[in-house]
GROMACS .gro file of C-alpha atoms in nm:
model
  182
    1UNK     CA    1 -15.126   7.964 -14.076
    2UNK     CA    2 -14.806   7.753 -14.209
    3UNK     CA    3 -14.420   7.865 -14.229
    4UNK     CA    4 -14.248   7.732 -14.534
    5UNK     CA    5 -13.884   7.667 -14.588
    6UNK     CA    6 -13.693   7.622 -14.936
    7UNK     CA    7 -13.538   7.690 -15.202
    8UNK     CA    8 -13.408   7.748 -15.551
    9UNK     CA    9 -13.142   7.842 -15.834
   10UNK     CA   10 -13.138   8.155 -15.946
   11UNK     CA   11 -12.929   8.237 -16.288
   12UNK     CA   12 -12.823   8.607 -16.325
   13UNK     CA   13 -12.683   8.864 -16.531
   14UNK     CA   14 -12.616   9.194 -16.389
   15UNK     CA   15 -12.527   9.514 -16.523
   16UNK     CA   16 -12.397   9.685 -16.237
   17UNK     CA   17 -12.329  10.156 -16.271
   18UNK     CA   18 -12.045  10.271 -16.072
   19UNK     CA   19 -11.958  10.644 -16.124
   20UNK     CA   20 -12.055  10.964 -15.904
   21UNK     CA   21 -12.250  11.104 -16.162
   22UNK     CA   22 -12.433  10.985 -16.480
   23UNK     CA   23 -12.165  11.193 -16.706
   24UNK     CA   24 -11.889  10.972 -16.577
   25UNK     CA   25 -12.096  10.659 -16.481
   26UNK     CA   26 -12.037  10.359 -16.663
   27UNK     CA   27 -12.215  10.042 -16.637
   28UNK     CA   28 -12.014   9.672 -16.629
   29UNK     CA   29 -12.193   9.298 -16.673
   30UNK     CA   30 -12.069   9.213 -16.361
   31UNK     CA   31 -12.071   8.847 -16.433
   32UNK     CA   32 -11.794   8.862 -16.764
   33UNK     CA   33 -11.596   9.126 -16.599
   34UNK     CA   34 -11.603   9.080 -16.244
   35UNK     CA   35 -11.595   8.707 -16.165
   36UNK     CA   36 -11.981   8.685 -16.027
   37UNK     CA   37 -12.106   8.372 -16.024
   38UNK     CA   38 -12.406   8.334 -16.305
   39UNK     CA   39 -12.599   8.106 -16.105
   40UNK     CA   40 -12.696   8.084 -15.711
   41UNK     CA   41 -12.856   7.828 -15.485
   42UNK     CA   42 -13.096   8.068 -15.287
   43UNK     CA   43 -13.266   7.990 -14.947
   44UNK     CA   44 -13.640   8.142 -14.896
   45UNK     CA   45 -13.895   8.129 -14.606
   46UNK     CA   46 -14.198   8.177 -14.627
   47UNK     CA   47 -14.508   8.249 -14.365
   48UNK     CA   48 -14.835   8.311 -14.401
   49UNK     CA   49 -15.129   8.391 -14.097
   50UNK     CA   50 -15.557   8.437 -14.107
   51UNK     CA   51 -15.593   8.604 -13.808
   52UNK     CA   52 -15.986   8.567 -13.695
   53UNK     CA   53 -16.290   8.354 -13.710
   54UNK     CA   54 -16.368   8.447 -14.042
   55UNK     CA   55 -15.971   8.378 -14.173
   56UNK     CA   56 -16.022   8.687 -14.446
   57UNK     CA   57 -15.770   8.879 -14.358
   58UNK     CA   58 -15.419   8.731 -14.458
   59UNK     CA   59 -15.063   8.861 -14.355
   60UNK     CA   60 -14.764   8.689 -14.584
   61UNK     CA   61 -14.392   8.706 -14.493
   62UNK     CA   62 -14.120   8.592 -14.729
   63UNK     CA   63 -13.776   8.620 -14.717
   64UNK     CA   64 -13.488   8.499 -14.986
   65UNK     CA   65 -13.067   8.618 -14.958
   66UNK     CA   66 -12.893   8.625 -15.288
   67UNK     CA   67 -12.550   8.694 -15.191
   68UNK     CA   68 -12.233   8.648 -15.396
   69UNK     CA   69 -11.910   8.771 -15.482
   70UNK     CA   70 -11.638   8.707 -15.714
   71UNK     CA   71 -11.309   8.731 -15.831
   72UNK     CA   72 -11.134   8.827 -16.132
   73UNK     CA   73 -10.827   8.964 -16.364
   74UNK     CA   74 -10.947   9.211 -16.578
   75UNK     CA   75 -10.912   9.145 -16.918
   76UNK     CA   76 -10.963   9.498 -17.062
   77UNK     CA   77 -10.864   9.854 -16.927
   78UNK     CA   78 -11.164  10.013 -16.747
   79UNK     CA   79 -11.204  10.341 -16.590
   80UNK     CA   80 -11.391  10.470 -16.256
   81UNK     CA   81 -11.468  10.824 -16.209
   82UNK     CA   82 -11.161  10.922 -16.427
   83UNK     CA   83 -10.944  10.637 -16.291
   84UNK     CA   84 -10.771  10.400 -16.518
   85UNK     CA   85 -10.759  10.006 -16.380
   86UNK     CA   86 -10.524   9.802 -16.642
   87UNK     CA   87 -10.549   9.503 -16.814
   88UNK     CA   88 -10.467   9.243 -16.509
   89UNK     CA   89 -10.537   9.360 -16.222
   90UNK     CA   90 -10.707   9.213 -15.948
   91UNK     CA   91 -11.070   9.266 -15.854
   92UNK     CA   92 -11.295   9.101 -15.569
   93UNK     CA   93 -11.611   9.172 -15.651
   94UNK     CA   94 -11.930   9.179 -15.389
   95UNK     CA   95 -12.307   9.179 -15.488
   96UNK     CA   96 -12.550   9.120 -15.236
   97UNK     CA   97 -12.927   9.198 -15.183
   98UNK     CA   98 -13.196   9.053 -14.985
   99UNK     CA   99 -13.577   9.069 -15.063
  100UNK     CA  100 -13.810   9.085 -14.755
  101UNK     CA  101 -14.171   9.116 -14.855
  102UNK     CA  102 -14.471   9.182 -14.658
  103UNK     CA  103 -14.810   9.214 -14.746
  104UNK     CA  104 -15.184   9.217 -14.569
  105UNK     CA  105 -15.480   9.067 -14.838
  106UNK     CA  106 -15.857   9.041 -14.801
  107UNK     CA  107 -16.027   8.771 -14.938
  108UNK     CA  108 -16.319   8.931 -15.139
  109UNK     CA  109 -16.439   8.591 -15.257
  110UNK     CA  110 -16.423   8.261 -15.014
  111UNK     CA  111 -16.608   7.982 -14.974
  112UNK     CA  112 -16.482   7.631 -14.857
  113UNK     CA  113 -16.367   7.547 -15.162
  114UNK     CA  114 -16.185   7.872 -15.264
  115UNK     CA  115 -16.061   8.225 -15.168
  116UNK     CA  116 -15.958   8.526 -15.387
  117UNK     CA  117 -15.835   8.833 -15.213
  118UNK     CA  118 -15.650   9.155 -15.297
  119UNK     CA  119 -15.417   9.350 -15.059
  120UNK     CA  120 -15.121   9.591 -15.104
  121UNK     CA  121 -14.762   9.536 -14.975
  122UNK     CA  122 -14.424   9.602 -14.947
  123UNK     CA  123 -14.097   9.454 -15.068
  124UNK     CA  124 -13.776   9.637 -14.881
  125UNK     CA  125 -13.422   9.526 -15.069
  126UNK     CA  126 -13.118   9.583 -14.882
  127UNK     CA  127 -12.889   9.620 -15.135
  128UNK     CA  128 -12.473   9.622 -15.139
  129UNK     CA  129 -12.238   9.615 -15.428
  130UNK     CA  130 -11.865   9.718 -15.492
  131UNK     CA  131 -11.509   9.642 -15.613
  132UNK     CA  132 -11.192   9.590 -15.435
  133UNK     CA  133 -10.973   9.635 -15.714
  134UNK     CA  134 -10.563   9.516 -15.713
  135UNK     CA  135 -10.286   9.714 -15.904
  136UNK     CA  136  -9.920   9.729 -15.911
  137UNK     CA  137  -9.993  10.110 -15.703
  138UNK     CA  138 -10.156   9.932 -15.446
  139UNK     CA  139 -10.567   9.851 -15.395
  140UNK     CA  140 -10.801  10.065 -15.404
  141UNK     CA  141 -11.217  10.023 -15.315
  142UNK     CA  142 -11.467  10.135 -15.566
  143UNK     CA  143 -11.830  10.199 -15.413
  144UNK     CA  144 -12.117  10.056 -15.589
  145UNK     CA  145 -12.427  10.109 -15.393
  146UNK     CA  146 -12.513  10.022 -15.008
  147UNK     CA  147 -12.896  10.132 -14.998
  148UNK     CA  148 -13.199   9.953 -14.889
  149UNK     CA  149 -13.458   9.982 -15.125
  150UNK     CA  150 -13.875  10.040 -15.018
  151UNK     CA  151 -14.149   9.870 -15.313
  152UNK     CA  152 -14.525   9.912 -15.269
  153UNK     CA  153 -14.674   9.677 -15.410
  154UNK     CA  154 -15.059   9.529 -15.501
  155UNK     CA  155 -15.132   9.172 -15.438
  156UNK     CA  156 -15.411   8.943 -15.593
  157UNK     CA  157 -15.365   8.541 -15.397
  158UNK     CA  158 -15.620   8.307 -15.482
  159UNK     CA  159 -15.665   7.946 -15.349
  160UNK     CA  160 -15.876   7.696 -15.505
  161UNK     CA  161 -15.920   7.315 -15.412
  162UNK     CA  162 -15.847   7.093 -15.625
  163UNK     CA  163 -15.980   6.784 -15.479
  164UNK     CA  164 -16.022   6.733 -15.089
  165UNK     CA  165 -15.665   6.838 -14.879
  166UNK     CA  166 -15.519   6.905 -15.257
  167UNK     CA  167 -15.513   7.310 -15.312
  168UNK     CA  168 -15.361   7.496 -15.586
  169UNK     CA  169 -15.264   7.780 -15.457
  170UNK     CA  170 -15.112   8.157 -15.683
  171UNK     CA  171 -15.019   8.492 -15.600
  172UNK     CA  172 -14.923   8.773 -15.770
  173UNK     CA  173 -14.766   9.113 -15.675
  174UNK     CA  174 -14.740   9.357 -15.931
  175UNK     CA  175 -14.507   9.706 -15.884
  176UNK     CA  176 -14.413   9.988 -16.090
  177UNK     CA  177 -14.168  10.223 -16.003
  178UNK     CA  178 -13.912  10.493 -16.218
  179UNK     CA  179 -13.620  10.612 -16.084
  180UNK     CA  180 -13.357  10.740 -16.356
  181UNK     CA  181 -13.224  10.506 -16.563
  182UNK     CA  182 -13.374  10.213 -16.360
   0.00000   0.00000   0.00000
């Protein structure tokens, strides 16, 4: 087994829907508008287990947070389900989602020199965005979305030795999913 702990910068741009219904929906780049930052320093962990004698069977964990939020004056009138926000007000903006991934592989080819195996998994997103928005008439939240998000998902990992104690080691996860717009 091994854990793994790390990290890495993540650049975004975000085109975030708010609206009750996809008549009166409208979509912002949260970044321009909003104040988001456009780039993040994200933490990750990994783990990763061969349960057995014959270490075939595989279980991966993972875990990364991209959290941020934002401030901003708008520069241009917008409107929310039907209600104006003028040209400089105030709005905090929050946009956070975390990606949690689990996944069991076989290894359909291994030797002591490499492994290939296939395996199905899941990704679950907990996922949080919205405005607190600033006006002369007071302030005012706008929902986004607080949902947490389930993502089957198929998995090919390989592992192949490069020279001794030197592996090179891949994985891919590959999901397909329609909902809406999205």
């Amino acid at each position: 087994g091994s854990v793994r702990f790390g990290g890495f910068i993540s650049a975004f741009d975000s085109t975030l829907p708010f609206g009750t219904d996809a008549g009166a929906g409208v979509t912002f780049n949260a970044e321009d508008l909003f104040g988001l930052e456009t780039s993040l320093t994200v933490f990750r962990a990994d783990a990763m287990f061969r349960p057995g004698k014959s270490l075939r069977h595989q279980l991966d964990f993972t875990y990364a947070s991209y959290h941020r939020d934002g401030e901003a004056t708008l520069s241009r009138e917008i409107t929310i389900d039907g209600e104006p926000y003028p040209v400089g007000a105030r709005v905090e903006s929050v946009f956070n989602f975390d990606i949690i991934r689990a996944t069991y592989s076989y290894a359909i080819l291994q030797d002591e020199r490499m492994r290939i195996a296939m395996g199905l998994g899941i990704y679950v997103v907990p996922l949080k965005y919205g405005l607190e928005i600033e006006t002369s008439g007071g302030r005012s939240s706008v929902e986004g979305a607080e949902t947490t998000l389930p993502l089957p998902a198929v998995a090919l990992r390989s592992e192949f030795q490069l020279i001794p104690k030197l592996f090179l080691n891949a994985g891919i996860d590959a999901m397909y999913l329609e909902f809406s717009d999205f």
